[in-house]
mmCIF file of C-alpha atoms and ligand atoms in Angstrom:
data_model
loop_
_atom_site.group_PDB
_atom_site.id
_atom_site.type_symbol
_atom_site.label_atom_id
_atom_site.label_comp_id
_atom_site.label_asym_id
_atom_site.label_seq_id
_atom_site.Cartn_x
_atom_site.Cartn_y
_atom_site.Cartn_z
ATOM 1 C CA MET M 117 22.035 25.782 33.093
ATOM 2 C CA ARG M 118 24.227 27.683 30.578
ATOM 3 C CA SER M 119 23.019 27.205 27.026
ATOM 4 C CA SER M 120 26.278 25.622 25.885
ATOM 5 C CA ALA M 121 26.093 23.083 28.712
ATOM 6 C CA LEU M 122 22.456 22.327 27.905
ATOM 7 C CA LEU M 123 23.322 21.923 24.260
ATOM 8 C CA ALA M 124 26.225 19.625 25.087
ATOM 9 C CA MET M 125 23.950 17.503 27.288
ATOM 10 C CA LEU M 126 21.239 17.272 24.629
ATOM 11 C CA SER M 127 23.717 16.485 21.878
ATOM 12 C CA SER M 128 25.390 13.771 23.922
ATOM 13 C CA LEU M 129 21.968 12.316 24.719
ATOM 14 C CA ALA M 130 21.070 12.359 21.061
ATOM 15 C CA ALA M 131 24.421 10.889 20.075
ATOM 16 C CA ALA M 132 23.872 8.112 22.566
ATOM 17 C CA GLU M 133 20.598 7.312 20.870
ATOM 18 C CA SER M 134 20.142 3.640 20.175
ATOM 19 C CA ASP M 135 17.246 1.589 18.929
ATOM 20 C CA ASP M 136 15.828 1.746 22.472
ATOM 21 C CA LEU M 137 15.596 5.514 22.316
ATOM 22 C CA THR M 138 13.624 5.809 19.078
ATOM 23 C CA LEU M 139 10.811 8.317 18.754
ATOM 24 C CA LYS M 140 8.199 5.642 18.090
ATOM 25 C CA ARG M 141 9.222 3.637 21.140
ATOM 26 C CA ALA M 142 9.468 6.688 23.356
ATOM 27 C CA PHE M 143 5.831 7.599 22.718
ATOM 28 C CA ALA M 144 4.460 4.085 22.250
ATOM 29 C CA GLY M 145 1.026 3.753 23.804
ATOM 30 C CA ARG M 146 0.452 7.529 23.584
ATOM 31 C CA PHE M 147 0.584 8.415 19.877
ATOM 32 C CA GLU M 148 2.248 7.102 16.739
ATOM 33 C CA LEU M 149 5.128 8.841 14.947
ATOM 34 C CA GLY M 150 5.145 9.235 11.158
ATOM 35 C CA VAL M 151 7.350 10.738 8.470
ATOM 36 C CA ALA M 152 6.727 12.030 4.949
ATOM 37 C CA LEU M 153 9.010 10.427 2.357
ATOM 38 C CA PRO M 154 9.771 11.716 -1.150
ATOM 39 C CA THR M 155 9.002 9.983 -4.414
ATOM 40 C CA ALA M 156 12.626 9.209 -5.276
ATOM 41 C CA PRO M 157 14.018 6.171 -3.425
ATOM 42 C CA LEU M 158 16.013 7.014 -0.304
ATOM 43 C CA ARG M 159 19.627 6.007 0.375
ATOM 44 C CA GLU M 160 20.000 2.917 2.548
ATOM 45 C CA GLU M 161 21.036 4.896 5.622
ATOM 46 C CA GLU M 162 18.010 7.153 5.189
ATOM 47 C CA ASN M 163 15.686 4.160 4.984
ATOM 48 C CA LYS M 164 17.258 2.747 8.147
ATOM 49 C CA LEU M 165 16.700 6.016 9.997
ATOM 50 C CA ALA M 166 13.082 6.242 8.802
ATOM 51 C CA PHE M 167 12.165 2.665 9.659
ATOM 52 C CA THR M 168 13.930 2.756 13.027
ATOM 53 C CA GLN M 169 12.434 6.024 14.252
ATOM 54 C CA PHE M 170 8.920 6.009 12.756
ATOM 55 C CA GLY M 171 5.931 3.679 12.672
ATOM 56 C CA ALA M 172 4.090 5.308 9.785
ATOM 57 C CA LEU M 173 4.782 7.072 6.521
ATOM 58 C CA THR M 174 3.052 9.529 4.238
ATOM 59 C CA ALA M 175 3.979 9.899 0.556
ATOM 60 C CA GLU M 176 5.095 13.528 0.242
ATOM 61 C CA ASN M 177 4.018 13.755 -3.403
ATOM 62 C CA CYS M 178 3.485 10.532 -5.323
ATOM 63 C CA MET M 179 -0.070 9.857 -4.127
ATOM 64 C CA LYS M 180 -1.470 13.247 -5.120
ATOM 65 C CA PRO M 181 -3.901 13.558 -8.067
ATOM 66 C CA GLY M 182 -1.347 14.798 -10.616
ATOM 67 C CA PRO M 183 1.374 12.230 -10.010
ATOM 68 C CA LEU M 184 -1.198 9.392 -9.841
ATOM 69 C CA GLN M 185 -3.372 10.288 -12.843
ATOM 70 C CA PRO M 186 -1.496 12.774 -15.051
ATOM 71 C CA THR M 187 -3.926 12.305 -17.927
ATOM 72 C CA GLU M 188 -7.451 10.931 -17.844
ATOM 73 C CA GLY M 189 -7.502 7.166 -17.470
ATOM 74 C CA ARG M 190 -3.702 6.845 -17.431
ATOM 75 C CA PHE M 191 -2.582 6.029 -13.875
ATOM 76 C CA ALA M 192 1.057 6.082 -12.732
ATOM 77 C CA PHE M 193 1.113 3.871 -9.639
ATOM 78 C CA GLU M 194 4.749 2.716 -9.709
ATOM 79 C CA ALA M 195 6.146 5.178 -7.170
ATOM 80 C CA ALA M 196 3.147 4.856 -4.841
ATOM 81 C CA ASP M 197 3.171 1.053 -5.088
ATOM 82 C CA ARG M 198 6.881 1.002 -4.244
ATOM 83 C CA LEU M 199 6.446 3.273 -1.214
ATOM 84 C CA VAL M 200 3.436 1.329 0.077
ATOM 85 C CA ALA M 201 5.264 -1.993 -0.364
ATOM 86 C CA LEU M 202 8.373 -0.610 1.380
ATOM 87 C CA ALA M 203 6.290 0.591 4.300
ATOM 88 C CA LEU M 204 4.389 -2.660 4.691
ATOM 89 C CA ASP M 205 7.607 -4.704 4.353
ATOM 90 C CA HIS M 206 8.962 -2.753 7.335
ATOM 91 C CA GLY M 207 5.771 -2.859 9.375
ATOM 92 C CA LEU M 208 4.890 0.814 8.897
ATOM 93 C CA GLN M 209 1.369 2.178 8.508
ATOM 94 C CA VAL M 210 0.700 4.267 5.383
ATOM 95 C CA HIS M 211 -1.328 7.481 5.386
ATOM 96 C CA GLY M 212 -2.702 8.369 1.934
ATOM 97 C CA HIS M 213 -2.078 11.976 0.889
ATOM 98 C CA THR M 214 -4.185 13.245 -0.857
ATOM 99 C CA LEU M 215 -7.224 12.416 -2.986
ATOM 100 C CA VAL M 216 -8.555 15.931 -3.653
ATOM 101 C CA TRP M 217 -6.464 19.109 -3.693
ATOM 102 C CA HIS M 218 -6.340 22.287 -5.796
ATOM 103 C CA GLN M 219 -2.570 21.894 -6.268
ATOM 104 C CA GLN M 220 -0.803 19.115 -8.162
ATOM 105 C CA CYS M 221 -4.197 18.490 -9.779
ATOM 106 C CA PRO M 222 -4.176 18.369 -13.603
ATOM 107 C CA ASP M 223 -6.478 20.675 -15.582
ATOM 108 C CA TRP M 224 -7.989 17.745 -17.486
ATOM 109 C CA PHE M 225 -10.311 17.058 -14.542
ATOM 110 C CA PHE M 226 -12.171 20.274 -15.449
ATOM 111 C CA VAL M 227 -11.985 20.465 -19.261
ATOM 112 C CA GLN M 228 -14.022 18.710 -21.983
ATOM 113 C CA ASP M 229 -13.246 19.289 -25.693
ATOM 114 C CA GLY M 230 -11.492 22.533 -24.880
ATOM 115 C CA GLN M 231 -14.431 23.867 -22.882
ATOM 116 C CA PRO M 232 -15.200 23.784 -19.155
ATOM 117 C CA ALA M 233 -16.457 20.266 -18.430
ATOM 118 C CA THR M 234 -20.048 19.823 -17.265
ATOM 119 C CA PRO M 235 -20.584 19.334 -13.509
ATOM 120 C CA GLU M 236 -21.682 15.746 -14.210
ATOM 121 C CA ARG M 237 -18.398 15.013 -16.006
ATOM 122 C CA VAL M 238 -16.302 16.591 -13.250
ATOM 123 C CA ARG M 239 -18.206 14.654 -10.599
ATOM 124 C CA GLU M 240 -17.697 11.433 -12.567
ATOM 125 C CA ARG M 241 -13.966 12.094 -12.829
ATOM 126 C CA LEU M 242 -13.695 12.950 -9.134
ATOM 127 C CA ARG M 243 -15.438 9.733 -8.148
ATOM 128 C CA ALA M 244 -13.505 7.599 -10.666
ATOM 129 C CA HIS M 245 -10.153 8.940 -9.417
ATOM 130 C CA ILE M 246 -11.015 8.295 -5.790
ATOM 131 C CA ARG M 247 -12.551 4.888 -6.470
ATOM 132 C CA THR M 248 -9.567 3.662 -8.524
ATOM 133 C CA VAL M 249 -6.950 4.890 -6.045
ATOM 134 C CA VAL M 250 -8.669 3.907 -2.789
ATOM 135 C CA GLN M 251 -9.699 0.465 -4.063
ATOM 136 C CA ARG M 252 -6.117 -0.233 -5.176
ATOM 137 C CA TYR M 253 -4.798 0.327 -1.670
ATOM 138 C CA ALA M 254 -7.791 -0.968 0.285
ATOM 139 C CA GLY M 255 -6.577 -2.708 3.425
ATOM 140 C CA LYS M 256 -3.046 -1.334 2.918
ATOM 141 C CA VAL M 257 -3.606 2.436 3.228
ATOM 142 C CA LYS M 258 -5.839 2.642 6.290
ATOM 143 C CA THR M 259 -6.176 6.417 6.595
ATOM 144 C CA TRP M 260 -6.610 9.060 3.871
ATOM 145 C CA ASP M 261 -6.433 12.811 3.544
ATOM 146 C CA VAL M 262 -9.574 12.787 1.391
ATOM 147 C CA VAL M 263 -9.627 16.563 0.902
ATOM 148 C CA ASN M 264 -6.638 18.854 1.482
ATOM 149 C CA GLU M 265 -6.762 22.638 2.119
ATOM 150 C CA ALA M 266 -10.343 23.366 0.996
ATOM 151 C CA LEU M 267 -10.766 26.275 3.447
ATOM 152 C CA SER M 268 -10.010 29.837 2.431
ATOM 153 C CA ASP M 269 -7.233 31.880 4.060
ATOM 154 C CA GLY M 270 -9.287 34.954 3.193
ATOM 155 C CA LYS M 271 -12.632 36.256 4.379
ATOM 156 C CA GLU M 272 -14.716 33.665 2.533
ATOM 157 C CA TYR M 273 -15.412 30.203 3.958
ATOM 158 C CA LEU M 274 -14.156 27.913 1.201
ATOM 159 C CA ARG M 275 -11.037 28.318 -0.939
ATOM 160 C CA PRO M 276 -12.078 29.243 -4.517
ATOM 161 C CA THR M 277 -10.729 26.172 -6.333
ATOM 162 C CA PRO M 278 -11.654 24.544 -9.688
ATOM 163 C CA TRP M 279 -13.464 21.859 -7.650
ATOM 164 C CA LEU M 280 -15.640 24.483 -5.957
ATOM 165 C CA ALA M 281 -16.231 26.317 -9.244
ATOM 166 C CA ALA M 282 -17.346 23.124 -11.003
ATOM 167 C CA LEU M 283 -19.382 21.388 -8.290
ATOM 168 C CA GLY M 284 -20.017 23.919 -5.548
ATOM 169 C CA GLU M 285 -19.695 22.787 -1.937
ATOM 170 C CA ASP M 286 -21.051 19.334 -2.904
ATOM 171 C CA TYR M 287 -17.571 18.215 -4.040
ATOM 172 C CA LEU M 288 -16.481 17.876 -0.440
ATOM 173 C CA ALA M 289 -19.159 15.379 0.627
ATOM 174 C CA GLU M 290 -18.918 13.636 -2.776
ATOM 175 C CA ALA M 291 -15.216 12.968 -2.129
ATOM 176 C CA PHE M 292 -15.804 11.461 1.305
ATOM 177 C CA HIS M 293 -18.715 9.329 0.086
ATOM 178 C CA ALA M 294 -16.635 8.037 -2.861
ATOM 179 C CA ALA M 295 -13.699 7.154 -0.615
ATOM 180 C CA HIS M 296 -15.931 5.333 1.867
ATOM 181 C CA GLU M 297 -17.649 3.346 -0.890
ATOM 182 C CA ALA M 298 -14.228 2.341 -2.258
ATOM 183 C CA ASP M 299 -12.925 1.154 1.118
ATOM 184 C CA PRO M 300 -15.439 1.156 4.002
ATOM 185 C CA THR M 301 -12.642 0.214 6.424
ATOM 186 C CA ALA M 302 -10.507 3.301 5.695
ATOM 187 C CA GLU M 303 -10.508 6.217 8.158
ATOM 188 C CA LEU M 304 -11.168 9.446 6.284
ATOM 189 C CA PHE M 305 -9.577 12.779 7.225
ATOM 190 C CA TYR M 306 -9.897 16.414 6.292
ATOM 191 C CA ASN M 307 -6.388 18.021 6.235
ATOM 192 C CA ASP M 308 -5.386 21.692 6.395
ATOM 193 C CA TYR M 309 -2.906 24.240 7.750
ATOM 194 C CA ASN M 310 -3.597 27.105 10.204
ATOM 195 C CA ILE M 311 -6.687 25.338 11.597
ATOM 196 C CA GLU M 312 -5.012 25.730 14.965
ATOM 197 C CA LEU M 313 -5.774 29.462 14.599
ATOM 198 C CA PRO M 314 -9.178 30.769 15.764
ATOM 199 C CA GLU M 315 -10.706 31.934 12.470
ATOM 200 C CA LYS M 316 -9.749 28.864 10.427
ATOM 201 C CA ARG M 317 -10.558 26.565 13.354
ATOM 202 C CA GLU M 318 -14.151 27.792 13.189
ATOM 203 C CA LYS M 319 -14.226 27.241 9.425
ATOM 204 C CA ALA M 320 -12.909 23.701 9.928
ATOM 205 C CA LEU M 321 -15.592 22.953 12.521
ATOM 206 C CA ARG M 322 -18.244 24.374 10.162
ATOM 207 C CA LEU M 323 -16.902 22.143 7.360
ATOM 208 C CA ILE M 324 -16.956 18.992 9.493
ATOM 209 C CA ARG M 325 -20.506 19.721 10.722
ATOM 210 C CA GLU M 326 -21.683 20.472 7.182
ATOM 211 C CA LEU M 327 -20.135 17.252 5.867
ATOM 212 C CA ARG M 328 -21.768 15.215 8.624
ATOM 213 C CA ARG M 329 -25.109 16.940 8.004
ATOM 214 C CA ARG M 330 -24.813 15.577 4.438
ATOM 215 C CA GLY M 331 -24.118 12.111 5.816
ATOM 216 C CA ALA M 332 -20.453 12.172 4.733
ATOM 217 C CA PRO M 333 -18.216 9.787 6.739
ATOM 218 C CA VAL M 334 -15.526 12.060 8.250
ATOM 219 C CA HIS M 335 -13.502 10.269 10.885
ATOM 220 C CA GLY M 336 -10.599 12.596 11.509
ATOM 221 C CA ILE M 337 -8.858 15.899 10.971
ATOM 222 C CA GLY M 338 -5.247 16.649 10.069
ATOM 223 C CA ILE M 339 -3.602 19.700 11.632
ATOM 224 C CA GLN M 340 -0.614 20.138 9.310
ATOM 225 C CA GLY M 341 1.735 21.883 11.765
ATOM 226 C CA HIS M 342 3.972 23.909 9.431
ATOM 227 C CA TRP M 343 5.073 26.219 12.233
ATOM 228 C CA GLN M 344 7.815 28.815 12.582
ATOM 229 C CA LEU M 345 10.476 28.874 15.280
ATOM 230 C CA ASP M 346 9.690 31.486 17.992
ATOM 231 C CA HIS M 347 6.098 31.770 16.710
ATOM 232 C CA ILE M 348 4.564 28.459 17.707
ATOM 233 C CA PRO M 349 0.926 29.130 18.730
ATOM 234 C CA PHE M 350 0.959 26.693 21.662
ATOM 235 C CA ALA M 351 -2.234 27.958 23.329
ATOM 236 C CA GLU M 352 -4.170 27.941 20.060
ATOM 237 C CA ILE M 353 -2.899 24.461 19.204
ATOM 238 C CA GLU M 354 -4.256 23.234 22.538
ATOM 239 C CA LYS M 355 -7.633 24.891 21.894
ATOM 240 C CA SER M 356 -7.901 23.146 18.514
ATOM 241 C CA LEU M 357 -6.935 19.765 19.970
ATOM 242 C CA ILE M 358 -9.710 20.174 22.523
ATOM 243 C CA ALA M 359 -12.273 21.513 20.016
ATOM 244 C CA PHE M 360 -11.666 18.855 17.342
ATOM 245 C CA HIS M 361 -11.677 16.088 19.948
ATOM 246 C CA ALA M 362 -14.967 17.386 21.345
ATOM 247 C CA GLU M 363 -16.325 17.126 17.780
ATOM 248 C CA GLY M 364 -15.628 13.384 17.910
ATOM 249 C CA LEU M 365 -12.726 13.595 15.465
ATOM 250 C CA LYS M 366 -9.548 11.514 15.502
ATOM 251 C CA ILE M 367 -6.659 14.031 15.278
ATOM 252 C CA MET M 368 -3.359 13.722 13.466
ATOM 253 C CA ILE M 369 -0.580 16.281 13.277
ATOM 254 C CA THR M 370 0.134 15.548 9.628
ATOM 255 C CA GLU M 371 3.029 17.737 8.366
ATOM 256 C CA LEU M 372 5.113 18.926 11.320
ATOM 257 C CA ASP M 373 8.178 21.099 10.805
ATOM 258 C CA PHE M 374 9.649 24.245 12.438
ATOM 259 C CA ASP M 375 10.876 26.714 9.840
ATOM 260 C CA VAL M 376 14.000 28.382 11.310
ATOM 261 C CA VAL M 377 14.529 30.889 8.479
ATOM 262 C CA PRO M 378 12.101 33.819 8.952
ATOM 263 C CA ARG M 379 9.327 34.116 6.377
ATOM 264 C CA ARG M 380 6.478 36.598 6.223
ATOM 265 C CA GLN M 381 3.555 34.288 5.694
ATOM 266 C CA SER M 382 2.225 31.617 8.019
ATOM 267 C CA GLY M 383 0.706 28.403 6.691
ATOM 268 C CA ALA M 384 1.840 26.543 3.611
ATOM 269 C CA ALA M 385 0.364 28.132 0.513
ATOM 270 C CA THR M 386 3.089 26.975 -1.859
ATOM 271 C CA ASP M 387 1.733 29.114 -4.709
ATOM 272 C CA VAL M 388 2.860 32.219 -2.787
ATOM 273 C CA ARG M 389 6.571 33.097 -3.103
ATOM 274 C CA GLU M 390 8.771 35.577 -1.217
ATOM 275 C CA GLU M 391 12.224 37.092 -1.482
ATOM 276 C CA GLY M 392 14.626 36.593 1.390
ATOM 277 C CA GLN M 393 18.130 35.907 2.686
ATOM 278 C CA ASP M 394 19.759 32.504 3.000
ATOM 279 C CA LEU M 395 20.736 33.163 6.615
ATOM 280 C CA TYR M 396 22.215 29.821 7.685
ATOM 281 C CA PRO M 397 23.897 28.218 4.681
ATOM 282 C CA ASN M 398 26.519 26.505 6.845
ATOM 283 C CA GLY M 399 24.294 25.240 9.645
ATOM 284 C CA LEU M 400 22.127 26.548 12.432
ATOM 285 C CA PRO M 401 23.860 28.640 15.148
ATOM 286 C CA PRO M 402 23.903 26.947 18.602
ATOM 287 C CA GLU M 403 21.439 29.352 20.157
ATOM 288 C CA LEU M 404 18.865 28.558 17.467
ATOM 289 C CA LEU M 405 19.470 24.820 17.805
ATOM 290 C CA GLU M 406 18.764 25.211 21.503
ATOM 291 C CA ARG M 407 15.615 27.286 20.976
ATOM 292 C CA GLN M 408 14.421 24.729 18.424
ATOM 293 C CA ALA M 409 15.037 21.931 20.956
ATOM 294 C CA GLN M 410 13.189 23.764 23.719
ATOM 295 C CA GLN M 411 10.213 24.642 21.510
ATOM 296 C CA TYR M 412 9.876 21.148 20.080
ATOM 297 C CA ALA M 413 10.081 19.811 23.640
ATOM 298 C CA ARG M 414 7.326 22.190 24.738
ATOM 299 C CA LEU M 415 5.192 21.123 21.779
ATOM 300 C CA PHE M 416 5.626 17.410 22.496
ATOM 301 C CA ALA M 417 4.879 17.998 26.162
ATOM 302 C CA LEU M 418 1.578 19.522 24.994
ATOM 303 C CA PHE M 419 0.963 16.575 22.666
ATOM 304 C CA ASP M 420 1.739 14.195 25.522
ATOM 305 C CA GLN M 421 -0.663 16.021 27.810
ATOM 306 C CA HIS M 422 -3.358 15.497 25.157
ATOM 307 C CA HIS M 423 -2.230 12.109 23.896
ATOM 308 C CA ASP M 424 -5.771 10.827 24.405
ATOM 309 C CA LYS M 425 -6.800 13.113 21.510
ATOM 310 C CA ILE M 426 -3.881 12.556 19.127
ATOM 311 C CA HIS M 427 -3.569 9.456 16.970
ATOM 312 C CA ARG M 428 -0.308 10.262 15.185
ATOM 313 C CA VAL M 429 2.333 12.998 14.792
ATOM 314 C CA THR M 430 3.950 13.009 11.339
ATOM 315 C CA PHE M 431 7.018 15.066 10.384
ATOM 316 C CA TRP M 432 7.018 16.586 6.912
ATOM 317 C CA GLY M 433 10.374 15.193 5.880
ATOM 318 C CA LEU M 434 13.034 12.902 7.300
ATOM 319 C CA HIS M 435 15.983 15.305 7.656
ATOM 320 C CA ASP M 436 17.055 18.864 6.845
ATOM 321 C CA GLY M 437 18.420 17.848 3.464
ATOM 322 C CA ARG M 438 15.014 16.679 2.310
ATOM 323 C CA THR M 439 12.664 19.367 3.565
ATOM 324 C CA TRP M 440 10.344 21.274 1.229
ATOM 325 C CA LEU M 441 11.354 24.353 3.258
ATOM 326 C CA ASN M 442 14.702 24.448 1.430
ATOM 327 C CA GLY M 443 12.777 25.734 -1.579
ATOM 328 C CA TRP M 444 9.798 27.654 -0.210
ATOM 329 C CA PRO M 445 8.858 30.462 -0.061
ATOM 330 C CA TYR M 446 12.285 31.104 -1.599
ATOM 331 C CA LYS M 447 15.432 29.011 -2.023
ATOM 332 C CA ARG M 448 17.300 28.817 1.316
ATOM 333 C CA THR M 449 19.195 26.400 3.548
ATOM 334 C CA ASN M 450 16.685 25.305 6.141
ATOM 335 C CA HIS M 451 17.009 23.261 9.334
ATOM 336 C CA PRO M 452 13.424 22.421 10.429
ATOM 337 C CA LEU M 453 13.675 18.764 11.459
ATOM 338 C CA PHE M 454 15.328 16.454 14.028
ATOM 339 C CA TRP M 455 18.232 15.227 11.840
ATOM 340 C CA ASP M 456 20.714 17.352 9.875
ATOM 341 C CA ARG M 457 21.951 16.785 6.306
ATOM 342 C CA GLN M 458 24.530 14.268 7.534
ATOM 343 C CA LEU M 459 21.738 12.369 9.376
ATOM 344 C CA GLN M 460 23.170 13.495 12.725
ATOM 345 C CA ALA M 461 20.566 13.973 15.440
ATOM 346 C CA LYS M 462 20.071 17.582 16.510
ATOM 347 C CA PRO M 463 19.413 18.629 20.116
ATOM 348 C CA ALA M 464 15.653 18.673 19.441
ATOM 349 C CA LEU M 465 15.586 14.870 19.309
ATOM 350 C CA ALA M 466 17.105 14.423 22.746
ATOM 351 C CA ALA M 467 14.913 17.171 24.177
ATOM 352 C CA VAL M 468 11.758 15.449 22.892
ATOM 353 C CA LEU M 469 12.921 11.998 24.027
ATOM 354 C CA ALA M 470 13.478 13.523 27.456
ATOM 355 C CA VAL M 471 9.860 14.750 27.409
ATOM 356 C CA ALA M 472 8.685 11.218 26.661
ATOM 357 C CA GLY M 473 10.709 9.935 29.573
ATOM 358 C CA GLN M 474 9.087 12.453 31.919
ATOM 359 C CA GLY M 475 5.653 11.396 30.668
ATOM 360 C CA LEU M 476 6.150 7.742 31.592
HETATM 361 O O1 G3I R 576 8.729 15.516 -9.825
HETATM 362 C C1 G3I R 576 8.940 16.747 -10.544
HETATM 363 C C2 G3I R 576 10.229 16.655 -11.362
HETATM 364 O O2 G3I R 576 10.053 15.668 -12.364
HETATM 365 C C3 G3I R 576 10.520 18.021 -12.000
HETATM 366 O O3 G3I R 576 11.748 17.962 -12.679
HETATM 367 C C4 G3I R 576 10.594 19.074 -10.887
HETATM 368 C C5 G3I R 576 10.877 20.454 -11.403
HETATM 369 O O4 G3I R 576 9.697 21.010 -11.930
HETATM 370 O O5 G3I R 576 9.320 19.115 -10.186
HETATM 371 C C6 G3I R 576 9.065 17.861 -9.551
HETATM 372 O O6 G3I R 576 7.822 17.940 -8.887
HETATM 373 C C7 G3I R 576 7.867 18.756 -7.719
HETATM 374 C C8 G3I R 576 7.439 17.896 -6.522
HETATM 375 O O7 G3I R 576 7.363 18.694 -5.334
HETATM 376 C C9 G3I R 576 8.420 16.754 -6.269
HETATM 377 O O8 G3I R 576 9.674 17.295 -5.919
HETATM 378 C C10 G3I R 576 6.858 19.891 -7.886
HETATM 379 O O9 G3I R 576 7.344 20.754 -8.907
HETATM 380 C C11 G3I R 576 6.730 20.675 -6.585
HETATM 381 O O10 G3I R 576 5.685 21.632 -6.691
HETATM 382 C C12 G3I R 576 6.347 19.714 -5.475
HETATM 383 O O11 G3I R 576 6.304 20.443 -4.264
HETATM 384 C C13 G3I R 576 5.562 19.787 -3.234
HETATM 385 C C14 G3I R 576 4.376 20.678 -2.841
HETATM 386 O O12 G3I R 576 3.644 20.051 -1.777
HETATM 387 C C15 G3I R 576 3.443 20.852 -4.032
HETATM 388 O O13 G3I R 576 2.613 21.867 -3.777
HETATM 389 C C16 G3I R 576 6.465 19.585 -2.007
HETATM 390 O O14 G3I R 576 7.505 18.657 -2.333
HETATM 391 C C17 G3I R 576 5.645 19.037 -0.849
HETATM 392 O O15 G3I R 576 6.439 18.996 0.335
HETATM 393 C C18 G3I R 576 4.446 19.952 -0.582
HETATM 394 O O16 G3I R 576 3.692 19.357 0.438
HETATM 395 C C19 G3I R 576 2.482 20.071 0.781
HETATM 396 C C20 G3I R 576 1.438 19.049 1.148
HETATM 397 O O17 G3I R 576 1.247 18.158 0.076
HETATM 398 C C21 G3I R 576 0.150 19.738 1.544
HETATM 399 N N1 G3I R 576 0.388 20.687 2.641
HETATM 400 C C22 G3I R 576 1.412 21.677 2.344
HETATM 401 C C23 G3I R 576 2.726 20.988 1.991
HETATM 402 C C24 G3I R 576 3.810 22.018 1.751
HETATM 403 O O18 G3I R 576 3.485 22.766 0.643
#
């Protein structure tokens, strides 16, 4: 079929979308669909789109250490409370992101009277942060990214973070123990990018086994899924789904998006910037829209084939106007998601709904 005809068919399918054709309904019984929402309140039409299409939400930023506890003992829960209440009011699950990370984590955790804090003090602060946050949302936030991106992208095993410097590898098990003590019903995840790739997959398996050897309750793993159009590692993704499932882990795809503006680096290390061209300021050319549709469809066919291993697939943003990829690794006009800036469905939606139909 000529690409223009295929595109026309997919667009008309998407345009014909109704409540019956939502993502969450299409894959019901196989895996849940989630979306990351920003701190600032959404417009009414955005909320409608989010609550119609998705059955779960992740706070993109407001539940991270810095936004929640900017200074020691002073918590800022307003934004998180609002998002959690909004989700529960609309029957959505909430995934907590994230208790321990090296980014958006204030320096005060590691300083005492102008000097590096003692390990005991850092451990106390780690546990107090986790206890306060997880207890507040116990029974409401049922799954947590306890630790985010602790593995190194380099030759070493663990990323050299202030947490590792202060507490050594113990901080990882400490975090999971603290979260479990605060809410024994919560399911606790380790979350990272590029763990679909062989080297980091092995590091992730080593981390999970090490945590379990220390008696830490690790229930699941988050494969972030910040992939690039035309470079989706389908075969490696499948190997990681199989490997993590074999490890007895619940799997979530936690931050899915397809960058359509070429960038040099893979992954999502937001502290690394690049220079580049804003190639598609006025929209994505039809042939890229079609390739994006076909590659998302292939990915969801793979997810559907392994739906017994996947608990949830969460998109990292609701539409192209609200993606972090408009600002990283340099400022550009990106088009990574299923809806454009005018909330119009792109061909990828129809292509993925068609996959769901085939899977029935
Ligand atoms: O809220 C402040 C605002 O008050 C201030 O005026 C503005 C300018 O400095 O910054 C705003 O905070 C920004 C925040 O997003 C909210 O927009 C931070 O500077 C900015 O760094 C932060 O970026 C977030 C990034 O994590 C932080 O590293 C992105 O939105 C978010 O999409 C991204 O998400 C991460 C996941 O948490 C972990 N996996 C990788 C993923 C992509 O980096």
